[in-house]
PDB file of C-alpha atoms in Angstrom:
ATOM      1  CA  UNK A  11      -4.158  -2.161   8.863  1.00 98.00           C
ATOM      2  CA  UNK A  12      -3.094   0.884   7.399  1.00 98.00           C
ATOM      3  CA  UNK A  13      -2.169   1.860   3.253  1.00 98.00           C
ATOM      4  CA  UNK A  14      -0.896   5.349   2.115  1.00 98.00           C
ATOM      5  CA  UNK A  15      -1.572   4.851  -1.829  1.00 98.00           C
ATOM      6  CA  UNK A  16      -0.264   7.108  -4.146  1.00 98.00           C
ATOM      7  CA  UNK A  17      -1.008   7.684  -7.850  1.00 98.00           C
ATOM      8  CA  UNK A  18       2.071   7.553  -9.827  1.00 98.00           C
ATOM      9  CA  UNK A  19       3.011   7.704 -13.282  1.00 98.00           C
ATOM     10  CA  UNK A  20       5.676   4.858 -12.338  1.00 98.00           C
ATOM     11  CA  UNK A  21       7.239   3.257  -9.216  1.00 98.00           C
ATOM     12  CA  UNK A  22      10.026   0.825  -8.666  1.00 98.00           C
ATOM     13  CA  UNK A  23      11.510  -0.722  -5.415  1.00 98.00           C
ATOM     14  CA  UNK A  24      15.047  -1.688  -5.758  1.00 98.00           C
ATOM     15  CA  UNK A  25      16.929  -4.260  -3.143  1.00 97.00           C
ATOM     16  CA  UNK A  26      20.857  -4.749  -3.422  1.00 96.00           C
ATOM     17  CA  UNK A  27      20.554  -2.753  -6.196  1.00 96.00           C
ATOM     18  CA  UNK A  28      18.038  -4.835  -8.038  1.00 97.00           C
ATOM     19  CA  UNK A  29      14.654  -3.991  -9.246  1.00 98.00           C
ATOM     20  CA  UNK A  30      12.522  -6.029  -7.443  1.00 97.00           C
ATOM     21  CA  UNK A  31       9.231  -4.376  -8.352  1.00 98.00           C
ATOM     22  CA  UNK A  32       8.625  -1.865 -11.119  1.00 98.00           C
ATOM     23  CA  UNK A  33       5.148  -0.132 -12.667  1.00 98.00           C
ATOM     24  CA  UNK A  34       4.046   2.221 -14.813  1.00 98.00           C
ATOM     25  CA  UNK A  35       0.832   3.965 -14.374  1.00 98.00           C
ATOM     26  CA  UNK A  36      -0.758   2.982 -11.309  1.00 98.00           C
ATOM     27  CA  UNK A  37      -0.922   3.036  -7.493  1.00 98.00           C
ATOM     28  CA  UNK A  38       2.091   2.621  -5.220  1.00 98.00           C
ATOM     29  CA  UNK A  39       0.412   1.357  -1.849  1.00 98.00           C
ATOM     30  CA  UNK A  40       2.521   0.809   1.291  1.00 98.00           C
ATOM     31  CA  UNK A  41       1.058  -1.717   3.709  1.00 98.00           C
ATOM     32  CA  UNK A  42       1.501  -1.736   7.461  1.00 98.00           C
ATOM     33  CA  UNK A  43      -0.215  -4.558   9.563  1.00 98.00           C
ATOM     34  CA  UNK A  44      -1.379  -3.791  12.854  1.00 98.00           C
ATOM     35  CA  UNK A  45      -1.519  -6.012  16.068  1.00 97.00           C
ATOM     36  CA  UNK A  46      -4.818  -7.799  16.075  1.00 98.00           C
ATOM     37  CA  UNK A  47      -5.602  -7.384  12.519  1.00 98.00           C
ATOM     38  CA  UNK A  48      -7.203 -10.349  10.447  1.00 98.00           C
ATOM     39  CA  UNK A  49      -8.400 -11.335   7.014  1.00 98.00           C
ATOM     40  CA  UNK A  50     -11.347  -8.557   7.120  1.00 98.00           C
ATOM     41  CA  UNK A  51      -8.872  -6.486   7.568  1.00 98.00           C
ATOM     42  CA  UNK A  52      -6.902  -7.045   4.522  1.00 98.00           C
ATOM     43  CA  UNK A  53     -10.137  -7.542   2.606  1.00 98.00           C
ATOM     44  CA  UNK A  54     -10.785  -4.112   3.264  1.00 98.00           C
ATOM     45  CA  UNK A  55      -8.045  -2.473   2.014  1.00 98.00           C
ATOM     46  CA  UNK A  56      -7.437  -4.511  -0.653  1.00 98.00           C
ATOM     47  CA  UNK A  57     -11.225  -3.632  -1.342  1.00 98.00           C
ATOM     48  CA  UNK A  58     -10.419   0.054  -1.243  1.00 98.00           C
ATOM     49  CA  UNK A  59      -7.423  -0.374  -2.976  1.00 98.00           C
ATOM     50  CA  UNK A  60      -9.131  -1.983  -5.884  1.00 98.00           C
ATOM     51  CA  UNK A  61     -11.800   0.374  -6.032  1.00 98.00           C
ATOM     52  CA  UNK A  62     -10.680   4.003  -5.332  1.00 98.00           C
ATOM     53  CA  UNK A  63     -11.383   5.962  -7.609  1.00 98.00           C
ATOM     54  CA  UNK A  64      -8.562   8.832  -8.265  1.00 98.00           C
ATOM     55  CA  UNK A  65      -8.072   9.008 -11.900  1.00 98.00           C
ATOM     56  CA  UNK A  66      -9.088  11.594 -14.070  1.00 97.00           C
ATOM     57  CA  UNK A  67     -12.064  10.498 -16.215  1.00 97.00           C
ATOM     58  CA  UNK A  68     -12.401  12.302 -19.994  1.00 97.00           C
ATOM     59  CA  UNK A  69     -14.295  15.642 -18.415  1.00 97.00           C
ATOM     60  CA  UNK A  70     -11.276  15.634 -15.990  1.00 96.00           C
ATOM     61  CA  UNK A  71     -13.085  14.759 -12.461  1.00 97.00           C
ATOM     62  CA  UNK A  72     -11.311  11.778 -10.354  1.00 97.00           C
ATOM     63  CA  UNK A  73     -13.669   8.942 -10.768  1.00 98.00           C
ATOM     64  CA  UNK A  74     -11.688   5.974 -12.221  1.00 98.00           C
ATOM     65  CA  UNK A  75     -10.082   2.894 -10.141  1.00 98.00           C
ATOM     66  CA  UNK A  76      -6.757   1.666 -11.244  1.00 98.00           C
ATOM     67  CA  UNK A  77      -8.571  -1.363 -12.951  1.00 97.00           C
ATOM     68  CA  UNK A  78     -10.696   1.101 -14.730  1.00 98.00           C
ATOM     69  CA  UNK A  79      -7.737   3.074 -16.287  1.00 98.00           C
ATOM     70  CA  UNK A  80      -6.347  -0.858 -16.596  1.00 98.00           C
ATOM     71  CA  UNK A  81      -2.782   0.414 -14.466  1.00 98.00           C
ATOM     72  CA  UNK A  82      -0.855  -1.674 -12.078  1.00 98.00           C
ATOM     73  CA  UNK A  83      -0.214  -1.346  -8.565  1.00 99.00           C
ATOM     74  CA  UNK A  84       3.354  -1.786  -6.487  1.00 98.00           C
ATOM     75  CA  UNK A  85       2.813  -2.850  -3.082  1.00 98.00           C
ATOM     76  CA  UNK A  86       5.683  -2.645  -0.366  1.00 98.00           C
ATOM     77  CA  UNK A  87       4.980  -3.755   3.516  1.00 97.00           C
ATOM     78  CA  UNK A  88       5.809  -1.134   5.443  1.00 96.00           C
ATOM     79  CA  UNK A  89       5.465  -1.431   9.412  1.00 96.00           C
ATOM     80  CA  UNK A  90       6.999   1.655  10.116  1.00 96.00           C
ATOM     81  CA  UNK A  91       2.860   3.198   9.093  1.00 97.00           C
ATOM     82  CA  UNK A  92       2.155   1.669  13.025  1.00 95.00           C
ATOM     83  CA  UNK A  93       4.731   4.094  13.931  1.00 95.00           C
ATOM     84  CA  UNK A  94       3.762   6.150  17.051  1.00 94.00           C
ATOM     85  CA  UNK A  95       5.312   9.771  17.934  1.00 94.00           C
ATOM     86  CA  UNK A  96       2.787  11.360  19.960  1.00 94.00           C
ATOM     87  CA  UNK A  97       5.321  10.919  22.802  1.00 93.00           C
ATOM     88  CA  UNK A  98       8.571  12.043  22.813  1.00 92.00           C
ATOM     89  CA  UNK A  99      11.008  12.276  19.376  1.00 94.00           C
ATOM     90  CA  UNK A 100      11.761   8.125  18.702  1.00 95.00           C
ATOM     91  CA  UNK A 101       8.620   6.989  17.377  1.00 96.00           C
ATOM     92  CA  UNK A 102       7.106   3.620  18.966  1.00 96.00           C
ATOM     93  CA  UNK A 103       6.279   0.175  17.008  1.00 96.00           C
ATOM     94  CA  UNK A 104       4.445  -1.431  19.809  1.00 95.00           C
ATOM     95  CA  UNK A 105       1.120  -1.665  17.086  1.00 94.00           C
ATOM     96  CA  UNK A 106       2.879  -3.008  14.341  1.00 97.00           C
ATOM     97  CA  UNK A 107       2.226  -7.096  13.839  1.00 98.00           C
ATOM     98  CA  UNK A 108       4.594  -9.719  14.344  1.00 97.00           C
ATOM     99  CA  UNK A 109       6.596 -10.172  11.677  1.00 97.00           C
ATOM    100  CA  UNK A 110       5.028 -13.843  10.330  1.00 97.00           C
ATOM    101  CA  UNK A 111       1.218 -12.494  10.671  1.00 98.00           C
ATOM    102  CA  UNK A 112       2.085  -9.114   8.885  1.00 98.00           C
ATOM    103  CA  UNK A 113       3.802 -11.055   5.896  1.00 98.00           C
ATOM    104  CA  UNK A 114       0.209 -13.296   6.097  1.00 98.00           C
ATOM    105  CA  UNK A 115      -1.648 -10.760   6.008  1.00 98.00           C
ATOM    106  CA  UNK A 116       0.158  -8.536   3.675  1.00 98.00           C
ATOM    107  CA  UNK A 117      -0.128 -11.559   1.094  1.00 98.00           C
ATOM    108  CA  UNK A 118      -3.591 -12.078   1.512  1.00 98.00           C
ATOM    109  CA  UNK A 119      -4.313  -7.727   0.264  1.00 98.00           C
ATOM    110  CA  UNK A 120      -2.021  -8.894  -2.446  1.00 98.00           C
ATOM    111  CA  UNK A 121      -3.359 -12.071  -3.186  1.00 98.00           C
ATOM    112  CA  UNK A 122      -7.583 -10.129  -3.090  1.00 98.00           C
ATOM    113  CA  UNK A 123      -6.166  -7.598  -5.370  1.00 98.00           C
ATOM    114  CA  UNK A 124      -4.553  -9.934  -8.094  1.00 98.00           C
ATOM    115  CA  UNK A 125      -8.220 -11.413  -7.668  1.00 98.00           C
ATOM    116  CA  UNK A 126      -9.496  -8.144  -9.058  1.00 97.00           C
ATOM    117  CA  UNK A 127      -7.778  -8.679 -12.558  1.00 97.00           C
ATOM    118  CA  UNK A 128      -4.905  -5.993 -11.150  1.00 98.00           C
ATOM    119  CA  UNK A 129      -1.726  -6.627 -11.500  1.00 98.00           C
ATOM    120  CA  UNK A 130       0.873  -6.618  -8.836  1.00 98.00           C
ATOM    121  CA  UNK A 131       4.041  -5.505  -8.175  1.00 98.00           C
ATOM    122  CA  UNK A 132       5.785  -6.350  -4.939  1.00 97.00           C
ATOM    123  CA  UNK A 133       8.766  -4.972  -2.594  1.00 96.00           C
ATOM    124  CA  UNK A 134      10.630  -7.552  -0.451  1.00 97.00           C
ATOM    125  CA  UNK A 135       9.363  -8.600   2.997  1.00 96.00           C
ATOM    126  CA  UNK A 136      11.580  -7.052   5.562  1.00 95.00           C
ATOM    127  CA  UNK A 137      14.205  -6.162   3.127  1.00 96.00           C
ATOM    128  CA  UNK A 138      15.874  -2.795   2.995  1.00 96.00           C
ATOM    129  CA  UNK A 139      14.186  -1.442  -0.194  1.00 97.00           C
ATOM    130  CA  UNK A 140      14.934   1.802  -2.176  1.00 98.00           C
ATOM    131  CA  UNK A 141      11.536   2.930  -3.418  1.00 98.00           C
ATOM    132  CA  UNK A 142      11.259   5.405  -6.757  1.00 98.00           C
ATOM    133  CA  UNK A 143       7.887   7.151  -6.539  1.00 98.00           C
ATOM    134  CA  UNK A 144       7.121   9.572  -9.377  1.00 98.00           C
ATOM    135  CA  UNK A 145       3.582  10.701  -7.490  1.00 98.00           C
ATOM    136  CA  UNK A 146       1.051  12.043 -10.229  1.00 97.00           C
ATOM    137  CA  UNK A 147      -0.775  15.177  -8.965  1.00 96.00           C
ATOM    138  CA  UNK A 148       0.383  14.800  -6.000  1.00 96.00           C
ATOM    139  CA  UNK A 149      -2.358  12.287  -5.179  1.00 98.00           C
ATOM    140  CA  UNK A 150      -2.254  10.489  -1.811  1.00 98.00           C
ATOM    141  CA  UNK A 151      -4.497   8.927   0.168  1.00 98.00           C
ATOM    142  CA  UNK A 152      -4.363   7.550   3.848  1.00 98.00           C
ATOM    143  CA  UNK A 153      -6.782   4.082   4.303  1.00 98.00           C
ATOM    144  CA  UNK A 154      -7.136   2.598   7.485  1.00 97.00           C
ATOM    145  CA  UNK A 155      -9.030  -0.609   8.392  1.00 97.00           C
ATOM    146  CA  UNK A 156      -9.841   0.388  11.944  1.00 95.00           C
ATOM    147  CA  UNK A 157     -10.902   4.202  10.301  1.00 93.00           C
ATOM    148  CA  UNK A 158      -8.973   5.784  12.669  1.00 88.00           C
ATOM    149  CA  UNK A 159      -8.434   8.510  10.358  1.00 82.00           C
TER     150      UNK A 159
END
């Protein structure tokens, strides 16, 4: 399973031209679910999620989780993060989970979050979502379950 989180100052997703999911200060994480991947999986990330720690404290240094600074996160599956382009130009989605297990298992990193006293925000599974991302910093972080990178 694979997130790219980014800290924003506010995030929305919009779907036929209605917000479906809108935060202020917080994390937007996109989720992609990988062939093969279970609920350890998802507890990981969510874990990470939860836990990173990319907020300024008072002296300045990034050392505060979302739940610290007591922000929200937006979460949007996104399979297109299994996309492969090592060969050729037209990346490949072989990786990416069936569509059923990914929504599973995208709902159970939501579901372990919310579990952390964090409010979500969510896109809509498999729709075709407009996502507003006002990054603070830029801070961005790559997490994969199978720490590929």
């Amino acid at each position: 399973m694979r997130a790219v989180v980014q800290r924003v100052t506010e995030s929305r997703v919009t779907v036929d031209e209605k917000i479906t999911g809108e935060i202020g200060k917080g994390l937007m994480v996109l989720i992609g679910v990988q062939d093969g991947d279970d609920e350890q999986d998802a507890a990981y990330i969510a874990d990470k999620v939860s836990g990173l720690r990319i907020f300024e404290d008072e002296e300045g240094k990034l050392n505060l989780s979302v739940k610290d600074i007591g922000g929200s996160v937006l979460a949007v599956s996104q399979f297109t993060l299994l996309g492969d382009a090592r060969k050729g130009r037209r990346p490949g989605f072989s990786r990416a989970a069936r569509p059923e297990e990914a929504n599973r298992l995208y709902r159970k990193v939501i579901e372990a979050i919310e579990a952390q006293d964090i409010h979500v925000e969510e896109g809509v599974f498999r729709a075709e979502m407009m996502v507003e991302i006002h990054n603070d910093g830029p801070v961005t972080i790559l997490l994969d379950s199978h720490r590929e990178f």
